[in-house]
Short mmCIF file of C-alpha atoms and ligand atoms in Angstrom, two decimals:
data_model
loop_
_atom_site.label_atom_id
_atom_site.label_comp_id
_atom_site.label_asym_id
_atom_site.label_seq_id
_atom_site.Cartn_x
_atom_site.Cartn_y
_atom_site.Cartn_z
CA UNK A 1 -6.68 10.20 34.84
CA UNK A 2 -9.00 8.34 37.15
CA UNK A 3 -11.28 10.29 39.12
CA UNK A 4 -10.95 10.68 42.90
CA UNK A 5 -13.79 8.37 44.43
CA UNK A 6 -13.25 8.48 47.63
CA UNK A 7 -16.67 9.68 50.02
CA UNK A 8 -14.74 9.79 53.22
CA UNK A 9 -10.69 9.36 53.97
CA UNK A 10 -10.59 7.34 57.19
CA UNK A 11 -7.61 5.18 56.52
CA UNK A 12 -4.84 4.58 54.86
CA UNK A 13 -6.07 1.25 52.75
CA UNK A 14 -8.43 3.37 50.65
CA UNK A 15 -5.60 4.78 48.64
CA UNK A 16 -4.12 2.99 45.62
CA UNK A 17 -1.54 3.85 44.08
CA UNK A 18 -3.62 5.76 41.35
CA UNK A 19 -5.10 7.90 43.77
CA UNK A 20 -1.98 8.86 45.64
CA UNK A 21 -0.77 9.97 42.56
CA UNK A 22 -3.95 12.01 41.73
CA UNK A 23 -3.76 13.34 45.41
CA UNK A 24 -0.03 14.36 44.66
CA UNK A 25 -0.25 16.08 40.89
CA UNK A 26 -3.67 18.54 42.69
CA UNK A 27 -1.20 19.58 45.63
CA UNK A 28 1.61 19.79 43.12
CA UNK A 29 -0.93 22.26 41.78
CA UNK A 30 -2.31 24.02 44.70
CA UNK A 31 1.82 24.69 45.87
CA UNK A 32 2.93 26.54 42.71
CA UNK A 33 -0.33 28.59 42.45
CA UNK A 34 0.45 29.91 46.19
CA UNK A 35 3.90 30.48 45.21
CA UNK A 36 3.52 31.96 42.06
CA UNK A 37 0.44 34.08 43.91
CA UNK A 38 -1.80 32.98 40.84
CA UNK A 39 -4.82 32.42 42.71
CA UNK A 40 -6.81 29.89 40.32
CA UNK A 41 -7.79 28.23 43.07
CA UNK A 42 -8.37 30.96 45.59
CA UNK A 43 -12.40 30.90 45.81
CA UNK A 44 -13.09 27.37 44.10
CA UNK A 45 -14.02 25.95 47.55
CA UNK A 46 -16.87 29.49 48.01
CA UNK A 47 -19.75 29.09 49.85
CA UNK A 48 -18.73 25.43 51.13
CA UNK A 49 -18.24 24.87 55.16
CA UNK A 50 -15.34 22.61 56.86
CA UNK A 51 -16.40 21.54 60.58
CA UNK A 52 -13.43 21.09 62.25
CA UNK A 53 -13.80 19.16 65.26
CA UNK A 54 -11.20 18.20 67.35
CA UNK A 55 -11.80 15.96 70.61
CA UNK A 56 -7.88 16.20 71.27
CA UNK A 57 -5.31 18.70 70.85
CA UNK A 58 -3.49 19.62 67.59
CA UNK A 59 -1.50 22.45 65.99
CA UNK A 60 -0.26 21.57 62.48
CA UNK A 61 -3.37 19.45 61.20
CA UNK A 62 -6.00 21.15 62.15
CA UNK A 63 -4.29 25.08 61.33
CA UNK A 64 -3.63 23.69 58.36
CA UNK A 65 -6.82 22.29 56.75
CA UNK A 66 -8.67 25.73 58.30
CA UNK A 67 -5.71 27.58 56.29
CA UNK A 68 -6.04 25.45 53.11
CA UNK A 69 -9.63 26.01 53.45
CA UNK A 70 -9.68 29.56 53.89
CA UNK A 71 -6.62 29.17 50.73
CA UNK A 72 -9.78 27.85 48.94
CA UNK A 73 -12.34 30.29 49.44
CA UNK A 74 -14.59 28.50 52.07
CA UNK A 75 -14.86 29.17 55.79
CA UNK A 76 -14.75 26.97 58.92
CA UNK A 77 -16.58 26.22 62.27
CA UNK A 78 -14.33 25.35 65.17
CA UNK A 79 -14.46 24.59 68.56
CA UNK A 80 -12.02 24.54 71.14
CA UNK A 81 -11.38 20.93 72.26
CA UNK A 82 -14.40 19.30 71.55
CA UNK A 83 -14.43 16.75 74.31
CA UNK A 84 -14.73 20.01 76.59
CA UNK A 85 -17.21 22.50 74.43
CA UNK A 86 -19.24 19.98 72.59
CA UNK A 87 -21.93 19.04 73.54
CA UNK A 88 -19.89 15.45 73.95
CA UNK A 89 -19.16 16.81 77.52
CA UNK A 90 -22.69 16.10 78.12
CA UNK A 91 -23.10 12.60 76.90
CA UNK A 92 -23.72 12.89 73.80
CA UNK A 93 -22.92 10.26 71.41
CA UNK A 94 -20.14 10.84 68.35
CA UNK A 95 -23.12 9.36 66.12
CA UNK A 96 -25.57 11.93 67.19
CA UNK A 97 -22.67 14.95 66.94
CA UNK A 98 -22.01 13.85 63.39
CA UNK A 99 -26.03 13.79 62.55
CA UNK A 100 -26.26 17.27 63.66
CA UNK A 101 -22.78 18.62 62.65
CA UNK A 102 -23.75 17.57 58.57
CA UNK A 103 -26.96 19.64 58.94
CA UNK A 104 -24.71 22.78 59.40
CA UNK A 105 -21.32 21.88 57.33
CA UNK A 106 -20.48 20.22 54.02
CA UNK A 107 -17.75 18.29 55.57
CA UNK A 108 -16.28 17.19 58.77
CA UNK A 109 -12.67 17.09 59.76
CA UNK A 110 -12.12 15.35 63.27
CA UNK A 111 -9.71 14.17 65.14
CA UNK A 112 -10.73 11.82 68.22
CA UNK A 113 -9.12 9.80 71.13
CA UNK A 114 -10.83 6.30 69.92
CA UNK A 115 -9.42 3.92 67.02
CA UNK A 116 -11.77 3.48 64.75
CA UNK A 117 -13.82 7.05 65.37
CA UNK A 118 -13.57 8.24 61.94
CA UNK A 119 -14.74 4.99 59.94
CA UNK A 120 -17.60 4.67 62.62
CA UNK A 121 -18.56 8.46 61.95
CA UNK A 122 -18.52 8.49 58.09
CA UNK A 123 -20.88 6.06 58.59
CA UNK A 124 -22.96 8.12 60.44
CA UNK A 125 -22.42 10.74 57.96
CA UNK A 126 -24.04 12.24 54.80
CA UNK A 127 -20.96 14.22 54.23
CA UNK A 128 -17.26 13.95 53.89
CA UNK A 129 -15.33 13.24 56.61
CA UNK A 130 -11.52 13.29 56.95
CA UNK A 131 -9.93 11.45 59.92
CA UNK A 132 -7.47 13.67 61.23
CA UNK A 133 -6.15 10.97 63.66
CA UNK A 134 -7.67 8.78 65.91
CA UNK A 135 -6.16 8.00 69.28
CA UNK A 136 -3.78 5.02 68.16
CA UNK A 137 -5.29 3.94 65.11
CA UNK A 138 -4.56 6.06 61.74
CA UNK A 139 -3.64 9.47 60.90
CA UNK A 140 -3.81 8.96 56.90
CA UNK A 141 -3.63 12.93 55.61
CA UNK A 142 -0.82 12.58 58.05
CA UNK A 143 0.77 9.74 55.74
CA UNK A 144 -0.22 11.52 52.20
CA UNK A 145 2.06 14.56 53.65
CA UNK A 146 4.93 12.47 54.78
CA UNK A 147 4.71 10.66 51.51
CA UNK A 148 4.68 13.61 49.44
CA UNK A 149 7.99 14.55 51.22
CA UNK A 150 9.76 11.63 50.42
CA UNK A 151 9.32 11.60 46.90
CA UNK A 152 9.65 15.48 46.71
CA UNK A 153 12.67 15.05 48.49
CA UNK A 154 14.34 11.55 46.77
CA UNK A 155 12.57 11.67 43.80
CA UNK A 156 11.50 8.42 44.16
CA UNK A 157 9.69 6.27 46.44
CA UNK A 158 10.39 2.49 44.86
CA UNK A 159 13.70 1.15 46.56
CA UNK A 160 13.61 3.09 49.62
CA UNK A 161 15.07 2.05 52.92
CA UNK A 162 12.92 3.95 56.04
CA UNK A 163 13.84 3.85 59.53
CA UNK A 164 11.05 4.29 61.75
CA UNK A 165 11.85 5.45 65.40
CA UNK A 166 10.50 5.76 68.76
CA UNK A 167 6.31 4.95 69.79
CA UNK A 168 5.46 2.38 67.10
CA UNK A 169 3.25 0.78 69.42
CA UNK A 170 0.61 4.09 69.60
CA UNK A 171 2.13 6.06 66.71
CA UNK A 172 -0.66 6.32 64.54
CA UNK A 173 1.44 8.02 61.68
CA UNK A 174 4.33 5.18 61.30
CA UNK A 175 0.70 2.84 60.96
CA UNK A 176 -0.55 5.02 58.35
CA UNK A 177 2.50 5.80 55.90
CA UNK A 178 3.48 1.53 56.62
CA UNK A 179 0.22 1.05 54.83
CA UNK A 180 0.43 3.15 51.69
CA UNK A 181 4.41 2.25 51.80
CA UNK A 182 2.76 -1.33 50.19
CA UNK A 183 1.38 0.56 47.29
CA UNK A 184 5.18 1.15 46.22
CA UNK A 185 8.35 -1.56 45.02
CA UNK A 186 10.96 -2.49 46.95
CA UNK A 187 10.58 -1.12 50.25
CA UNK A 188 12.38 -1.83 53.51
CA UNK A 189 11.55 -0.58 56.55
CA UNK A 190 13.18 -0.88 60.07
CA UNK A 191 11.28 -0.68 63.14
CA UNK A 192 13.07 1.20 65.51
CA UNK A 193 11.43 1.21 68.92
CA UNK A 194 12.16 0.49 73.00
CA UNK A 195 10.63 -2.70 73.55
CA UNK A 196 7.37 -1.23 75.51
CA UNK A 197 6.27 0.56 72.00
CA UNK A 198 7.25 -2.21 69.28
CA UNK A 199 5.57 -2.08 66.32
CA UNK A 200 2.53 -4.66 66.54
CA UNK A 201 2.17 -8.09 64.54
CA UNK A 202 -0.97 -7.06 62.51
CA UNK A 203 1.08 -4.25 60.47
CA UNK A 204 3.83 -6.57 60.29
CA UNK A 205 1.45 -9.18 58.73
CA UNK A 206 0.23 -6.89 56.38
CA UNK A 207 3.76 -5.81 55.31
CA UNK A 208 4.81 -8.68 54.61
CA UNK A 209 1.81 -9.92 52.48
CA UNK A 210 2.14 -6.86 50.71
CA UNK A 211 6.10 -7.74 49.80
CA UNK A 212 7.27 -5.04 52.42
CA UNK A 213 9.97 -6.11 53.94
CA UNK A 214 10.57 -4.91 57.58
CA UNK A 215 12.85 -5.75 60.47
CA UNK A 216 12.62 -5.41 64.41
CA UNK A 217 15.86 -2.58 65.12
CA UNK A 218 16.64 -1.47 68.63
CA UNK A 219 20.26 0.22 68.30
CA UNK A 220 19.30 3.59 66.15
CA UNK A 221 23.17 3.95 65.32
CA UNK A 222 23.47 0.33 63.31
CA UNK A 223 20.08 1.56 61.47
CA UNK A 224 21.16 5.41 60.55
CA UNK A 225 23.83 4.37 58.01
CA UNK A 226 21.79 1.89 56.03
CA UNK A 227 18.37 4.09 55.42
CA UNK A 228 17.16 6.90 52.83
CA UNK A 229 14.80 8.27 55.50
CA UNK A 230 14.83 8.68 59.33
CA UNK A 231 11.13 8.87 60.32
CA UNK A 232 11.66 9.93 64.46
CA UNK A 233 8.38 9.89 66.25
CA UNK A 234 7.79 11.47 69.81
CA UNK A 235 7.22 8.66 72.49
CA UNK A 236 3.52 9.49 73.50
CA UNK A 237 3.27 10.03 77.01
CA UNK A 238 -0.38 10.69 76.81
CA UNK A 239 -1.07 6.86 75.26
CA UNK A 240 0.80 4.91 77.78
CA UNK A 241 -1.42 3.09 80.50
CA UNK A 242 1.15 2.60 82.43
CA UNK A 243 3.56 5.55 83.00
CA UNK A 244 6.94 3.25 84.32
CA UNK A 245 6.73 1.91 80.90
CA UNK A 246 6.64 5.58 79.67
CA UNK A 247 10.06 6.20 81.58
CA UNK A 248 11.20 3.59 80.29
CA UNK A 249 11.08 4.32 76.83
CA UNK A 250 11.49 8.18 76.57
CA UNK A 251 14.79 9.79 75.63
CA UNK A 252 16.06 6.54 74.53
CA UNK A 253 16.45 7.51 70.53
CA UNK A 254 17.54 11.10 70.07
CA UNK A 255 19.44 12.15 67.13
CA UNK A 256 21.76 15.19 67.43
CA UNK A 257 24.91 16.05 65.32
CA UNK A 258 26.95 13.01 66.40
CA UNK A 259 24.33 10.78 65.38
CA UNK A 260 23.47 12.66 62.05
CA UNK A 261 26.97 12.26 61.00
CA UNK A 262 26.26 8.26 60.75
CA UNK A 263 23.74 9.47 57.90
CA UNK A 264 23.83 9.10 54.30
CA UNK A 265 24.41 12.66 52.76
CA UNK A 266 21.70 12.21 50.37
CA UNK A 267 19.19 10.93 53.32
CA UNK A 268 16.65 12.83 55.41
CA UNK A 269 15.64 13.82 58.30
CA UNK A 270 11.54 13.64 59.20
CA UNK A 271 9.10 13.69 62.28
CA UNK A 272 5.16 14.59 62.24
CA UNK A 273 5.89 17.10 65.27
CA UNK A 274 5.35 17.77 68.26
CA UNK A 275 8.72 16.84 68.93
CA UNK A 276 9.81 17.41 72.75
CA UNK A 277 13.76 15.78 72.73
CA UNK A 278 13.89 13.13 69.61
CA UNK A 279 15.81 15.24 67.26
CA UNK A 280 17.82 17.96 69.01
CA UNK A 281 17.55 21.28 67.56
CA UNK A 282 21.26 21.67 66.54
CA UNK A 283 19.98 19.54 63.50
CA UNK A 284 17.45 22.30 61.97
CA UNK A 285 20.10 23.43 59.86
CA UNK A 286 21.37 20.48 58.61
CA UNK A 287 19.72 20.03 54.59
CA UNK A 288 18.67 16.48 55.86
CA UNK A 289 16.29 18.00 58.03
CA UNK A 290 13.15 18.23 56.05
CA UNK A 291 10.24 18.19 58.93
CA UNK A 292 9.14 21.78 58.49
CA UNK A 293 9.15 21.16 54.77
CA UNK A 294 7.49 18.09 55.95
CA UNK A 295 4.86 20.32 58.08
CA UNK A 296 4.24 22.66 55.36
CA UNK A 297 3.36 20.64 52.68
CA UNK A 298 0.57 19.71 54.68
CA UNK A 299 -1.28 22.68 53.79
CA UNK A 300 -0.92 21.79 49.75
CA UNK A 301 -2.16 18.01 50.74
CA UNK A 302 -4.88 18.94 52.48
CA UNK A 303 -5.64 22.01 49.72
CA UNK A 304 -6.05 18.96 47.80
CA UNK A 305 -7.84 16.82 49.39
CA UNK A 306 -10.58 19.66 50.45
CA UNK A 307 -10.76 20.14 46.83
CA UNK A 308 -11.39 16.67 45.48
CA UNK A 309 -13.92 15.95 48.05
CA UNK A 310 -15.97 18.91 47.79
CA UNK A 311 -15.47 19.89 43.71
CA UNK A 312 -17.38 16.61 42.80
CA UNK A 313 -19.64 16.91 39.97
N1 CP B 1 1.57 15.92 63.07
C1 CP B 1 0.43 16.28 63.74
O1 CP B 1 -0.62 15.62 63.63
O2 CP B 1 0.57 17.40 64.48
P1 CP B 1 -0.58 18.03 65.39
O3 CP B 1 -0.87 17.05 66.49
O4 CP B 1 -0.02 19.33 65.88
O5 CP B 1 -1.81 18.22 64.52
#
């Protein structure tokens, strides 16, 4: 199997299908040695250090790459919000934080407001670094997780039909898992979204020169019976310049038990979290719901992905 050659993960068009499949059979891995309590892996990442540095808030990515790290042997600095503590408060420059922080750590997880941080920090940077989203650009360990799902879930990933709900306009997962959704056959996605967050043209370009087809949705309940996968994303109050265009679009999609009922039985349910009212928790129980499957398996793709990065020859 083909090596992973990846220096940096930044975005989602440096994974081929190859590598998503190398990415998949090392978490594959890293989840049955947890559950079987094997430990194999349990001190292959000693002696190694994971900066995680987070200019905006986060729960499930960053706990969970300073869990699969610690899973792995090696330890982490932190700071509380960055854009507070660092020394970013004072001026500093992310190319001058990311000189410094690979003096001290052998790889740098961050997660910043701007589009385009990560790529312009890996530049910067004589170590790995793993974009753990930035502002409305990409989110891709976000996408490897959500993609894992699916085919742990289906089975498959060829032939799929994917809604995707809510802030396409600043959601920087649905941008992510649309891009590695090209590396598969047969896909169809519909854009679900109120028409201050639509999906922009660029992705839609790419889809379709990458044979993805996609179509512009706005009634959730026409979309629900047709798809394998409901992808509901929070509307983003935090991203909207203008908040009347916010108030416009939230509570506009929320799925509850009426709406799940329009669902294929063999379809799920799945959402990056946060959620705030987008799927109402009378769903949890339903078997469709899969988004704190979805949220744990995070911790085996980014076992993996801490692995390959820092167990290079
Ligand atoms: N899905 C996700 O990125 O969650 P957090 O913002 O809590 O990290």
């Amino acid at each position: 199997m083909r090596e992973f050659d990846l220096e940096h993960v930044y975005e989602s068009q440096q994974f081929d299908s190859e590598l998503l499949d190398r990415v998949f059979d090392v978490a594959d891995e890293m989840k049955t040695d947890l559950f079987a309590k094997q430990r194999r892996y349990s001190q292959v990442l000693k002696g190694k250090i994971m900066a995680s540095l987070f200019y905006e808030p986060s729960t499930r990515t960053r706990f969970s790459f300073e869990s699969a790290m610690a899973r792995l042997g090696g330890s982490t600095l932190t700071t509380e919000n960055a854009k507070e503590f660092s020394s970013a408060s004072k001026g500093e420059t992310l190319y001058d934080s990311t000189r410094v922080m690979c003096e001290y750590a052998d790889l740098i997880v961050m997660r910043h407001n701007e589009p385009g941080s990560a790529k312009l920090a890996a530049e910067a940077s004589s170590i790995p670094i793993i974009n753990a989203g930035d502002g409305s650009g990409q989110h891709p360990t976000q996408a490897l997780l959500d993609l894992y799902t699916i085919k742990d879930c289906l089975s498959t990933i060829d032939g799929l039909s994917i809604a995707m709900v809510g802030d396409l306009k600043y959601g920087r997962t649905v941008r992510s898992l649309s891009y590695l959704l090209t590396k598969y056959s047969n896909i169809t996605i519909y854009f679900v979204s109120p028409s201050v967050c639509k999906m922009d043209d660029d992705l839609k370009n790419y889809l379709t020169e990458n044979n993805v087809q996609w179509k512009d949705e706005s009634v959730l309940e026409e979309v629900l019976p047709l798809v394998d996968c409901v992808y509901m994303t929070r509307i983003q109050r935090e991203r909207f310049h203008d908040l009347k265009d916010y108030e416009k679009a939230a509570g506009k999609y929320i799925i509850d038990e009426e709406q799940v009922k329009l669902m294929k039985e063999e379809s799920i349910i799945m959402h990056p979290l946060p959620r705030v009212d987008e799927i109402s928790q009378a769903v949890d129980n339903d078997p469709r719901a899969q988004y704190f499957q979805q949220a744990r398996n995070g911790l085996f793709i980014r076992m993996a992905l801490l692995f390959l990065l820092l167990q290079k020859p």
